Amino acid sequence: MLRTHTCGELRESNSNEQVTLCGWVQRSRDKGGLMWTDLRDRYGITQLSFEEGSTPAEVLETARKLGREFVVKATGTVVERYSKNDNIPTGGIEIKVESLEILNGSKVPPFIIEDDTDGGEELRMKYRYLDLRRNAVRSKLQLRSKLAMAVRNYLTEQDFIEVETPVLIKSTPEGARDFVVPSRMNQGEFYALPQSPQTFKQLLMVSGFDRYFQIVKCFRDEDLRADRQPEFTQIDCEMSFVNQEDILNTFEGMTRHMFSAVRGVELGDFPHMTYADAMRKYGNDKPDIRFGMEFIELNELAQNKGFSIFDQAELVVGICAEGCAEYTRKQLDALTDFVKRPQIGAKGLVYVKCNTDGTFKSSVDKFYSQEDLKAWAEKAGAKAGDLILVLSGTTNETRKQMSELRLHMGKELGLRDKNTFQPLWVIDFPLLEWDEETERFHAMHHPFTSPKAEDMALLDTDPGKVRANAYDLVINGVEIGGGSIRIHDRATQQLMFKHLGFTEDEAKAQFGFLMDAFEYGAPPHGGIAFGFDRLCAMFGGSDSIRDYIAFPKNTSGRDVMIDSPSTIDEAQLKELGINLR
């Protein structure tokens, strides 16, 4: 080892010890006769001291050549600092340097490598290897490492086997767009990068592995946002001879273990809520239940009173914002502007103030009496001082709009504390959803999800009402995991493909290997996949998953550090049989 200690471990108890440290120069301060240099590594910062008369002249000369980010090796004696720095663990000591070697110089960095940097995001992405030197960035990746270790420890103790599955696989028509890779040896044919190891983990169950997991890289060619990257990581798991409750119990245990081991947080109950209830109460299949504001359907009370907007609506729905009756006209106008934003799409907002004197003030007073508004308040459970906010329109669109308003109000009122964690299992999802563009049903999760046995008869008569043996784990309004009990017999899988619009030949071409495997004694099985990047962001209190990925892509899907994607040599294209002209 070039060093005896790291830059974060020496204390006053090490006084008078001879030590050697290695690291990067954070900053230097030259006062003429005295000079100090802060030396940094992954573990912390230690101050080096130099003094004319006691420091060897050649050492002092070398010290004065140091610039930011020079890599150096310093040997000296640990001494107690005269002026201590209580802000860092090593602030009680410094190294009286006797030998100094420059291991490597450095150009002036394009931005300051400190927690409060002056570098913009694009610049820091270009020089990501420098950005990773900052504690604020590195600590996020250390959190990621701890979380991965907690997952592996838990699953290994539960007898899961970690198995790697292929990265070059077959392209399938379901789900998002695939990233495709041309084959040189099979020209005109392509591999796809896996969107998930779905079929392989099911085949491992057919193989008798019983319990499988891997922390796996997956790929989807889709538009990016703060919580989405073209390559992302899943905690992928599958179990044999289980029912839905077994899966939920196992991975509730894993989630508790992660929070306890990494965050020191003991989670409370994991309530179960059906998809239908989640949509009816919150307008969202991943509701944030850290706060209330459940939807109140007001059709019976609000329609047929002469207010045509409500009378023509499929749904009239409200929420109660406690203690907000004093909102000013400016605040109410801001809420109206919020719901009218193009990405939300409401045409307007109705409010009812529950005044402290027992009266009601509404933007639709012209159409509704005090008794009418009192009935609204009673149904909403609103008290004096509360504010009722109401939207109307088609059911699905209005629920989505009210969900956005509810989350906005929760944020405005400080009800979405990032240090409070409220888990929820959402169950009984629809098996299929109708796509207006293609005019056919698509699998809401994927085509291998099993329908509920009691709904099987509906597949032929009313497929939209068939419920799936599917479940999502939601924490604080973020879907962090989802899975299902799988189909494990050929006949049911063929029936599912038929309802998804596959011909028999298409199903055989795409998934014949899986249906063939089902004829060799496939056990009942099910599983789940967690979004590992999203979990990391949640544990770190961030909205963006990019902060928790060592070398992420930008919102255009580019890695500006290595300039990728990029063109390739004409000879490579020729080898692959690809002509771009």
Coordinates of C-alpha atoms in Angstrom, one line a residue:
M1 CA 0.0 0.0 0.0
L2 CA 1.2 3.5 -0.8
R3 CA -0.5 4.8 2.3
T4 CA -0.7 3.8 6.0
H5 CA -4.1 5.5 6.6
T6 CA -6.9 7.2 4.7
C7 CA -7.7 10.9 4.8
G8 CA -10.8 10.2 7.0
E9 CA -9.5 8.1 9.9
L10 CA -6.9 9.9 11.9
R11 CA -7.8 11.5 15.3
E12 CA -6.1 13.1 18.2
S13 CA -5.5 9.6 19.6
N14 CA -3.1 9.1 16.7
S15 CA -0.9 12.0 17.8
N16 CA 2.9 11.6 17.3
E17 CA 2.4 8.7 14.9
Q18 CA 4.3 8.6 11.6
V19 CA 1.8 8.2 8.7
T20 CA 1.6 8.3 5.0
L21 CA -1.5 9.6 3.2
C22 CA -2.4 9.7 -0.5
G23 CA -5.2 11.7 -2.1
W24 CA -6.2 14.7 -4.1
V25 CA -5.5 18.4 -3.3
Q26 CA -8.7 20.0 -2.3
R27 CA -7.2 23.5 -1.7
S28 CA -4.1 25.2 -0.4
R29 CA -3.5 28.3 1.7
D30 CA -0.1 30.0 1.6
K31 CA 0.5 32.5 4.4
G32 CA 4.2 33.0 3.6
G33 CA 5.9 31.3 6.5
L34 CA 3.0 28.9 6.9
M35 CA 1.2 26.8 4.4
W36 CA -1.7 24.4 4.7
T37 CA -3.1 21.9 2.1
D38 CA -6.4 20.0 2.4
L39 CA -5.9 16.4 1.2
R40 CA -9.0 14.5 0.1
D41 CA -9.9 10.9 -0.6
R42 CA -13.1 8.9 -0.6
Y43 CA -13.0 8.7 3.2
G44 CA -12.5 12.4 4.2
I45 CA -10.2 15.3 4.3
T46 CA -7.0 15.8 6.4
Q47 CA -5.0 19.0 6.7
L48 CA -1.3 19.0 5.8
S49 CA 0.9 21.7 7.3
F50 CA 4.2 23.1 6.2
E51 CA 6.3 25.7 8.0
E52 CA 9.4 27.5 6.9
G53 CA 12.3 26.6 9.2
S54 CA 11.0 23.2 10.2
T55 CA 9.7 21.7 6.9
P56 CA 12.5 20.6 4.6
A57 CA 13.1 23.2 1.9
E58 CA 12.6 20.8 -1.0
V59 CA 9.2 19.7 0.5
L60 CA 8.1 23.3 0.9
E61 CA 9.1 24.0 -2.7
T62 CA 7.1 21.0 -3.9
A63 CA 4.1 22.1 -1.8
R64 CA 4.1 25.5 -3.5
K65 CA 3.7 23.8 -6.9
L66 CA 0.5 22.0 -5.9
G67 CA -2.7 22.9 -7.7
R68 CA -6.3 21.7 -7.2
E69 CA -6.8 18.0 -7.9
F70 CA -3.0 17.2 -7.9
V71 CA -2.5 13.6 -6.7
V72 CA 0.1 13.5 -3.9
K73 CA 1.7 11.2 -1.3
A74 CA 2.5 12.9 2.0
T75 CA 4.5 11.4 4.9
G76 CA 4.7 13.1 8.3
T77 CA 3.8 13.2 11.9
V78 CA 0.3 13.5 13.3
V79 CA 0.0 16.6 15.6
E80 CA -2.8 18.3 17.4
R81 CA -4.2 21.3 15.5
Y82 CA -3.9 24.6 17.2
S83 CA -7.1 25.9 15.6
K84 CA -9.5 22.9 15.5
N85 CA -12.2 22.4 12.8
D86 CA -15.3 20.8 14.4
N87 CA -17.0 20.5 11.0
I88 CA -15.0 17.4 9.9
P89 CA -14.0 14.2 11.8
T90 CA -10.3 14.9 11.3
G91 CA -10.6 18.5 12.4
G92 CA -8.6 17.9 15.6
I93 CA -5.3 17.0 13.9
E94 CA -3.0 17.8 11.0
I95 CA 0.0 16.2 9.4
K96 CA 3.3 17.9 9.9
V97 CA 4.8 16.9 6.5
E98 CA 8.3 15.7 6.2
S99 CA 8.1 14.1 2.7
L100 CA 5.9 15.1 -0.3
E101 CA 5.7 13.4 -3.7
I102 CA 3.5 14.5 -6.6
L103 CA 2.1 11.3 -8.0
N104 CA 0.3 13.1 -10.8
G105 CA -0.5 16.7 -11.7
S106 CA -3.8 18.0 -12.9
K107 CA -5.2 20.6 -15.3
V108 CA -7.5 23.2 -13.7
P109 CA -10.8 21.4 -13.3
P110 CA -13.7 22.8 -15.4
F111 CA -15.8 23.2 -12.2
I112 CA -15.1 23.3 -8.4
I113 CA -15.0 19.8 -7.0
E114 CA -16.9 20.5 -3.8
D115 CA -20.4 19.8 -2.5
D116 CA -21.5 23.3 -3.6
T117 CA -20.1 23.3 -7.1
D118 CA -20.3 26.0 -9.8
G119 CA -20.7 23.4 -12.6
G120 CA -23.9 23.1 -14.6
E121 CA -25.5 19.7 -15.1
E122 CA -24.4 19.3 -18.7
L123 CA -20.8 20.2 -17.9
R124 CA -20.7 17.8 -14.9
M125 CA -22.1 15.0 -17.1
K126 CA -19.3 15.7 -19.7
Y127 CA -16.7 15.4 -16.9
R128 CA -18.7 12.8 -14.9
Y129 CA -15.4 11.2 -13.6
L130 CA -14.7 14.5 -11.9
D131 CA -18.2 15.0 -10.7
L132 CA -18.0 11.5 -9.0
R133 CA -15.2 12.9 -6.8
R134 CA -17.7 15.1 -5.0
N135 CA -19.0 13.7 -1.7
A136 CA -22.6 14.7 -2.6
V137 CA -22.5 12.4 -5.7
R138 CA -20.3 9.6 -4.4
S139 CA -22.5 9.2 -1.3
K140 CA -25.5 8.4 -3.5
L141 CA -23.6 5.6 -5.1
Q142 CA -22.5 4.3 -1.7
L143 CA -26.1 4.3 -0.7
R144 CA -26.9 2.2 -3.9
S145 CA -24.1 -0.2 -2.9
K146 CA -25.5 -0.7 0.6
L147 CA -29.0 -1.2 -0.7
A148 CA -27.8 -3.9 -3.2
M149 CA -26.0 -5.6 -0.4
A150 CA -29.1 -5.6 1.8
V151 CA -31.1 -7.1 -1.0
R152 CA -28.6 -9.9 -1.6
N153 CA -28.3 -10.7 2.1
Y154 CA -32.0 -11.0 2.6
L155 CA -32.7 -13.1 -0.5
T156 CA -29.8 -15.4 0.1
E157 CA -31.1 -16.0 3.6
Q158 CA -34.4 -16.9 2.0
D159 CA -32.8 -19.6 -0.2
F160 CA -33.0 -17.6 -3.4
I161 CA -30.3 -18.5 -6.1
E162 CA -28.8 -15.6 -8.0
V163 CA -28.7 -16.5 -11.7
E164 CA -27.6 -14.3 -14.6
T165 CA -29.8 -14.4 -17.7
P166 CA -28.8 -13.5 -21.3
V167 CA -28.4 -10.0 -22.6
L168 CA -28.7 -10.8 -26.3
I169 CA -32.3 -12.1 -26.7
K170 CA -35.2 -12.3 -29.1
S171 CA -37.3 -9.2 -29.9
T172 CA -40.9 -9.3 -28.9
P173 CA -43.8 -7.1 -30.0
E174 CA -45.2 -6.4 -26.5
G175 CA -44.2 -3.5 -24.2
A176 CA -41.9 -0.6 -25.1
R177 CA -39.6 -0.4 -28.1
D178 CA -36.6 -2.8 -28.0
F179 CA -33.0 -1.8 -28.4
V180 CA -31.8 -4.1 -31.2
V181 CA -28.4 -5.4 -32.0
P182 CA -27.5 -6.6 -35.6
S183 CA -25.9 -10.1 -35.8
R184 CA -22.7 -10.3 -38.0
M185 CA -22.9 -14.1 -38.1
N186 CA -26.6 -14.1 -39.0
Q187 CA -26.9 -11.1 -41.4
G188 CA -30.3 -9.6 -41.6
E189 CA -31.2 -10.9 -38.2
F190 CA -31.2 -9.0 -34.9
Y191 CA -30.9 -9.6 -31.2
A192 CA -32.8 -7.4 -28.7
L193 CA -31.6 -6.2 -25.4
P194 CA -34.0 -7.4 -22.6
Q195 CA -36.7 -5.1 -21.3
S196 CA -36.8 -7.7 -18.4
P197 CA -35.7 -11.3 -18.0
Q198 CA -39.4 -12.3 -17.8
T199 CA -39.4 -15.5 -19.9
F200 CA -36.0 -16.6 -18.6
K201 CA -37.0 -16.5 -15.0
Q202 CA -40.1 -18.5 -15.8
L203 CA -38.0 -21.1 -17.6
L204 CA -35.8 -21.2 -14.4
M205 CA -38.9 -22.2 -12.5
V206 CA -39.7 -24.9 -15.1
S207 CA -36.0 -26.0 -14.5
G208 CA -36.8 -26.5 -10.8
F209 CA -34.7 -23.7 -9.4
D210 CA -37.7 -22.8 -7.0
R211 CA -36.4 -19.4 -6.0
Y212 CA -34.4 -17.1 -8.3
F213 CA -33.2 -13.5 -8.2
Q214 CA -30.8 -11.2 -9.9
I215 CA -30.0 -7.5 -9.8
V216 CA -30.1 -7.1 -13.5
K217 CA -29.6 -4.4 -16.1
C218 CA -32.7 -3.9 -18.4
F219 CA -33.2 -1.7 -21.5
R220 CA -36.1 0.2 -23.0
D221 CA -36.1 2.5 -26.0
E222 CA -38.6 5.1 -24.7
D223 CA -38.8 8.8 -24.1
L224 CA -36.9 9.8 -21.0
R225 CA -37.7 11.8 -17.8
A226 CA -36.4 12.3 -14.3
D227 CA -37.3 8.7 -13.2
R228 CA -36.5 7.0 -16.5
Q229 CA -33.3 5.9 -18.2
P230 CA -32.8 3.8 -21.4
E231 CA -30.8 1.3 -19.3
F232 CA -32.0 0.7 -15.8
T233 CA -31.7 -1.9 -13.0
Q234 CA -34.3 -4.2 -11.6
I235 CA -34.3 -6.5 -8.6
D236 CA -35.8 -9.5 -10.4
C237 CA -37.3 -12.4 -8.5
E238 CA -39.4 -15.5 -9.1
M239 CA -40.8 -18.3 -6.9
S240 CA -42.4 -21.7 -7.4
F241 CA -45.3 -23.4 -5.6
V242 CA -46.6 -20.1 -4.3
N243 CA -49.8 -18.0 -4.3
Q244 CA -50.2 -14.2 -4.3
E245 CA -50.1 -13.9 -0.5
D246 CA -46.8 -15.8 -0.4
I247 CA -45.2 -13.4 -2.8
L248 CA -46.5 -10.4 -0.9
N249 CA -45.3 -11.6 2.4
T250 CA -41.9 -12.5 1.1
F251 CA -41.2 -9.2 -0.5
E252 CA -42.9 -7.2 2.3
G253 CA -40.2 -8.8 4.4
M254 CA -37.5 -7.7 1.9
T255 CA -38.8 -4.2 1.9
R256 CA -38.8 -4.0 5.7
H257 CA -35.2 -5.4 5.8
M258 CA -34.0 -2.8 3.2
F259 CA -35.5 0.1 5.2
S260 CA -34.3 -1.2 8.5
A261 CA -30.7 -2.1 7.3
V262 CA -30.1 1.0 5.2
R263 CA -32.3 3.8 6.5
G264 CA -32.8 2.6 10.1
V265 CA -36.6 3.0 9.5
E266 CA -39.1 0.4 10.8
L267 CA -42.1 0.4 8.4
G268 CA -45.6 0.1 9.6
D269 CA -48.4 -1.9 8.0
F270 CA -48.6 -2.8 4.3
P271 CA -52.3 -2.3 3.6
H272 CA -53.9 -3.9 0.5
M273 CA -56.1 -1.9 -1.9
T274 CA -57.8 -3.1 -5.1
Y275 CA -57.0 -1.3 -8.3
A276 CA -60.7 -0.3 -8.6
D277 CA -60.7 1.3 -5.1
A278 CA -57.4 3.1 -5.9
M279 CA -58.8 4.6 -9.0
R280 CA -62.1 5.5 -7.3
K281 CA -60.6 7.0 -4.1
Y282 CA -57.4 8.5 -5.6
G283 CA -57.7 8.5 -9.4
N284 CA -54.3 6.8 -9.5
D285 CA -53.1 3.2 -9.5
K286 CA -50.1 4.2 -7.3
P287 CA -51.8 6.4 -4.6
D288 CA -49.7 8.4 -2.1
I289 CA -51.5 7.5 1.2
R290 CA -49.3 9.6 3.5
F291 CA -52.2 11.9 3.5
G292 CA -56.0 11.7 3.1
M293 CA -58.0 13.8 0.7
E294 CA -59.9 10.8 -0.7
F295 CA -62.2 11.6 -3.6
I296 CA -65.8 12.4 -2.9
E297 CA -68.2 11.6 -5.8
L298 CA -70.9 14.3 -5.9
N299 CA -73.0 13.4 -8.9
E300 CA -76.2 12.7 -6.8
L301 CA -75.9 16.1 -5.0
A302 CA -74.5 18.3 -7.7
Q303 CA -76.4 17.3 -10.8
N304 CA -79.9 18.4 -12.0
K305 CA -79.6 21.8 -10.3
G306 CA -79.3 23.8 -13.4
F307 CA -75.5 24.0 -13.7
S308 CA -75.0 22.5 -17.2
I309 CA -71.3 21.7 -16.8
F310 CA -72.1 19.3 -13.9
D311 CA -75.3 18.1 -15.5
Q312 CA -73.4 17.0 -18.7
A313 CA -70.5 15.4 -16.8
E314 CA -70.0 11.7 -16.4
L315 CA -68.3 12.3 -13.0
V316 CA -68.4 15.2 -10.5
V317 CA -65.7 14.6 -7.9
G318 CA -64.2 16.6 -5.1
I319 CA -61.5 16.6 -2.4
C320 CA -61.5 18.3 1.0
A321 CA -58.4 20.4 1.8
E322 CA -58.4 20.8 5.6
G323 CA -57.9 24.3 7.0
C324 CA -57.8 26.0 3.6
A325 CA -61.1 28.0 3.6
E326 CA -59.0 31.2 4.1
Y327 CA -57.4 30.8 0.7
T328 CA -57.4 34.1 -1.2
R329 CA -58.7 34.7 -4.6
K330 CA -55.1 34.8 -5.9
Q331 CA -54.5 31.3 -4.4
L332 CA -57.7 29.9 -5.8
D333 CA -56.9 31.4 -9.2
A334 CA -53.4 29.7 -9.0
L335 CA -55.1 26.4 -8.4
T336 CA -57.4 26.9 -11.4
D337 CA -54.4 27.8 -13.5
F338 CA -52.7 24.6 -12.3
V339 CA -55.5 22.2 -13.4
K340 CA -55.9 24.1 -16.7
R341 CA -52.3 23.4 -17.7
P342 CA -52.1 21.4 -20.9
Q343 CA -50.5 18.4 -19.2
I344 CA -53.5 18.2 -16.8
G345 CA -56.2 19.4 -19.1
A346 CA -59.2 20.5 -16.9
K347 CA -61.4 23.2 -18.2
G348 CA -62.0 24.8 -14.8
L349 CA -62.2 24.4 -11.0
V350 CA -65.1 24.8 -8.6
Y351 CA -64.5 25.6 -5.0
V352 CA -66.6 25.6 -1.8
K353 CA -65.3 27.5 1.3
C354 CA -66.7 26.2 4.6
N355 CA -66.6 29.4 6.6
T356 CA -66.0 29.4 10.3
D357 CA -69.4 31.0 10.9
G358 CA -71.1 27.9 9.4
T359 CA -71.9 29.5 6.0
F360 CA -70.6 28.4 2.6
K361 CA -69.0 30.5 -0.2
S362 CA -68.7 28.9 -3.6
S363 CA -67.8 29.8 -7.1
V364 CA -71.2 28.3 -8.2
D365 CA -73.4 30.1 -5.6
K366 CA -75.7 31.0 -8.4
F367 CA -76.8 27.4 -8.9
Y368 CA -76.6 26.0 -5.4
S369 CA -78.3 27.0 -2.1
Q370 CA -76.6 27.0 1.3
E371 CA -78.4 23.7 2.0
D372 CA -77.0 22.2 -1.2
L373 CA -73.5 23.2 -0.3
K374 CA -74.0 21.9 3.3
A375 CA -74.9 18.5 1.8
W376 CA -71.7 18.6 -0.2
A377 CA -69.7 19.4 2.9
E378 CA -71.4 16.6 4.9
K379 CA -70.6 14.0 2.3
A380 CA -67.0 15.3 2.1
G381 CA -66.6 15.2 5.9
A382 CA -65.6 18.9 5.7
K383 CA -65.5 21.0 8.8
A384 CA -65.7 24.8 9.3
G385 CA -62.4 26.2 7.9
D386 CA -62.0 23.5 5.2
L387 CA -62.0 24.0 1.4
I388 CA -63.7 21.7 -1.1
L389 CA -62.3 21.6 -4.6
V390 CA -64.4 20.0 -7.4
L391 CA -63.7 18.9 -11.0
S392 CA -66.1 17.3 -13.5
G393 CA -66.0 15.6 -16.9
T394 CA -65.5 12.1 -18.2
T395 CA -64.7 9.6 -15.5
N396 CA -61.2 8.5 -16.5
E397 CA -59.9 12.0 -17.4
T398 CA -61.5 13.7 -14.4
R399 CA -60.0 11.2 -12.0
K400 CA -56.5 11.7 -13.5
Q401 CA -57.0 15.5 -13.2
M402 CA -58.1 15.3 -9.6
S403 CA -55.3 13.0 -8.8
E404 CA -52.8 15.7 -10.0
L405 CA -54.6 18.4 -8.0
R406 CA -54.7 16.2 -4.9
L407 CA -50.9 15.5 -5.1
H408 CA -50.3 19.3 -5.7
M409 CA -52.4 20.2 -2.6
G410 CA -50.5 17.5 -0.6
K411 CA -47.2 19.1 -1.5
E412 CA -48.5 22.7 -0.9
L413 CA -49.7 21.8 2.5
G414 CA -46.5 19.9 3.5
L415 CA -48.2 16.5 3.7
R416 CA -45.6 14.7 1.5
D417 CA -42.7 14.5 3.9
K418 CA -39.8 12.6 2.1
N419 CA -38.7 11.1 5.5
T420 CA -42.1 9.5 6.0
F421 CA -42.7 6.2 4.2
Q422 CA -46.1 4.6 3.7
P423 CA -46.2 1.4 1.7
L424 CA -49.3 0.0 0.0
W425 CA -50.0 -3.2 -2.1
V426 CA -52.3 -2.4 -5.0
I427 CA -54.0 -5.7 -6.2
D428 CA -56.6 -7.0 -8.6
F429 CA -55.5 -5.0 -11.7
P430 CA -57.4 -5.5 -14.9
L431 CA -55.8 -8.3 -17.0
L432 CA -56.3 -6.3 -20.3
E433 CA -56.7 -2.7 -21.3
W434 CA -58.2 -1.5 -24.6
D435 CA -56.0 0.5 -26.9
E436 CA -58.1 2.9 -29.1
E437 CA -55.3 3.4 -31.6
T438 CA -54.8 -0.3 -32.4
E439 CA -58.4 -1.2 -31.6
R440 CA -57.5 -4.3 -29.6
F441 CA -56.7 -5.3 -26.1
H442 CA -53.2 -5.2 -24.7
A443 CA -51.9 -6.9 -21.5
M444 CA -51.9 -4.3 -18.7
H445 CA -48.7 -5.9 -17.3
H446 CA -47.5 -8.6 -19.7
P447 CA -49.0 -11.5 -21.6
F448 CA -47.8 -14.1 -19.0
T449 CA -49.9 -12.8 -16.2
S450 CA -52.6 -15.2 -15.1
P451 CA -56.3 -14.2 -14.9
K452 CA -58.2 -14.8 -11.7
A453 CA -59.8 -18.2 -11.8
E454 CA -63.2 -16.8 -11.0
D455 CA -63.0 -14.4 -13.9
M456 CA -61.9 -16.9 -16.6
A457 CA -65.4 -17.2 -18.1
L458 CA -65.4 -13.4 -18.8
L459 CA -62.5 -13.7 -21.2
D460 CA -64.8 -14.6 -24.0
T461 CA -67.8 -12.4 -23.0
D462 CA -66.3 -9.3 -21.4
P463 CA -62.5 -9.4 -21.4
G464 CA -62.2 -5.8 -20.1
K465 CA -63.6 -6.9 -16.8
V466 CA -61.2 -9.8 -16.2
R467 CA -59.0 -9.2 -13.2
A468 CA -55.4 -10.3 -13.0
N469 CA -53.4 -12.1 -10.3
A470 CA -51.2 -9.0 -10.4
Y471 CA -49.9 -6.7 -7.7
D472 CA -47.8 -3.5 -7.3
L473 CA -45.9 -2.3 -4.3
V474 CA -46.3 1.5 -4.0
I475 CA -44.5 3.7 -1.5
N476 CA -45.3 7.4 -1.2
G477 CA -47.0 7.4 -4.5
V478 CA -44.2 5.7 -6.4
E479 CA -44.5 2.3 -7.9
I480 CA -41.3 0.5 -6.7
G481 CA -42.2 -3.0 -7.6
G482 CA -44.7 -5.0 -9.6
G483 CA -45.4 -8.6 -10.4
S484 CA -48.0 -11.4 -10.9
I485 CA -48.8 -15.0 -10.6
R486 CA -47.9 -16.4 -14.0
I487 CA -49.7 -18.6 -16.4
H488 CA -48.0 -22.1 -16.2
D489 CA -49.9 -24.2 -18.7
R490 CA -49.9 -24.1 -22.5
A491 CA -53.7 -24.0 -23.0
T492 CA -54.2 -20.9 -20.8
Q493 CA -51.2 -19.2 -22.4
Q494 CA -52.5 -19.9 -25.9
L495 CA -55.9 -18.5 -24.8
M496 CA -54.2 -15.3 -23.5
F497 CA -52.3 -14.8 -26.8
K498 CA -55.6 -15.3 -28.7
H499 CA -57.2 -12.4 -26.8
L500 CA -54.2 -10.2 -27.3
G501 CA -54.6 -10.6 -31.1
F502 CA -51.8 -13.1 -31.8
T503 CA -52.4 -15.7 -34.5
E504 CA -51.4 -19.2 -33.6
D505 CA -48.3 -18.9 -35.9
E506 CA -47.3 -15.5 -34.4
A507 CA -47.6 -16.8 -30.9
K508 CA -45.5 -19.9 -31.8
A509 CA -42.8 -17.7 -33.6
Q510 CA -42.5 -15.4 -30.6
F511 CA -43.0 -17.6 -27.6
G512 CA -43.1 -21.2 -28.8
F513 CA -40.1 -22.0 -26.6
L514 CA -42.0 -21.0 -23.5
M515 CA -45.2 -22.9 -24.4
D516 CA -43.2 -25.9 -25.3
A517 CA -41.5 -25.7 -21.8
F518 CA -45.0 -25.6 -20.2
E519 CA -45.6 -29.2 -21.5
Y520 CA -42.7 -30.6 -19.5
G521 CA -44.1 -30.2 -16.0
A522 CA -44.1 -26.4 -15.3
P523 CA -44.9 -25.7 -11.6
P524 CA -47.3 -22.9 -10.5
H525 CA -45.1 -19.8 -10.1
G526 CA -45.1 -16.1 -9.7
G527 CA -42.7 -13.2 -9.1
I528 CA -42.0 -9.6 -8.8
A529 CA -39.5 -7.0 -10.0
F530 CA -38.4 -3.9 -8.1
G531 CA -37.1 -0.7 -9.8
F532 CA -33.8 -0.6 -8.1
D533 CA -32.9 2.9 -9.4
R534 CA -36.2 4.3 -8.1
L535 CA -35.7 2.6 -4.7
C536 CA -32.2 4.3 -4.5
A537 CA -33.7 7.7 -5.3
M538 CA -36.4 7.2 -2.7
F539 CA -34.0 6.1 0.0
G540 CA -31.8 9.2 -0.8
G541 CA -34.8 11.6 -0.9
S542 CA -34.4 12.5 -4.6
D543 CA -36.8 12.7 -7.5
S544 CA -34.2 11.9 -10.2
I545 CA -32.8 8.4 -10.6
R546 CA -29.8 9.8 -12.6
D547 CA -28.1 10.9 -9.4
Y548 CA -27.9 7.2 -8.4
I549 CA -26.4 5.9 -11.6
A550 CA -22.6 6.2 -12.0
F551 CA -22.7 7.1 -15.7
P552 CA -26.2 8.1 -16.7
K553 CA -27.6 9.3 -20.0
N554 CA -29.1 12.8 -20.4
T555 CA -32.7 13.4 -21.4
S556 CA -31.8 12.9 -25.1
G557 CA -30.5 9.4 -24.3
R558 CA -26.9 10.6 -24.8
D559 CA -23.8 9.9 -22.8
V560 CA -22.0 13.3 -23.4
M561 CA -18.9 12.0 -21.6
I562 CA -18.1 9.3 -24.2
D563 CA -20.2 10.9 -27.0
S564 CA -22.6 8.0 -27.4
P565 CA -24.5 7.0 -29.4
S566 CA -22.2 7.8 -32.4
T567 CA -21.7 6.7 -36.0
I568 CA -19.6 3.6 -36.6
D569 CA -17.0 2.8 -39.3
E570 CA -18.2 2.0 -42.8
A571 CA -16.2 -1.3 -42.6
Q572 CA -18.2 -2.3 -39.4
L573 CA -21.5 -1.5 -41.2
K574 CA -20.4 -3.6 -44.2
E575 CA -19.5 -6.5 -41.9
L576 CA -23.0 -6.3 -40.4
G577 CA -24.7 -6.1 -43.9
I578 CA -26.1 -2.7 -43.1
N579 CA -26.4 0.0 -45.8
L580 CA -27.4 3.4 -44.4
R581 CA -27.6 5.1 -47.8

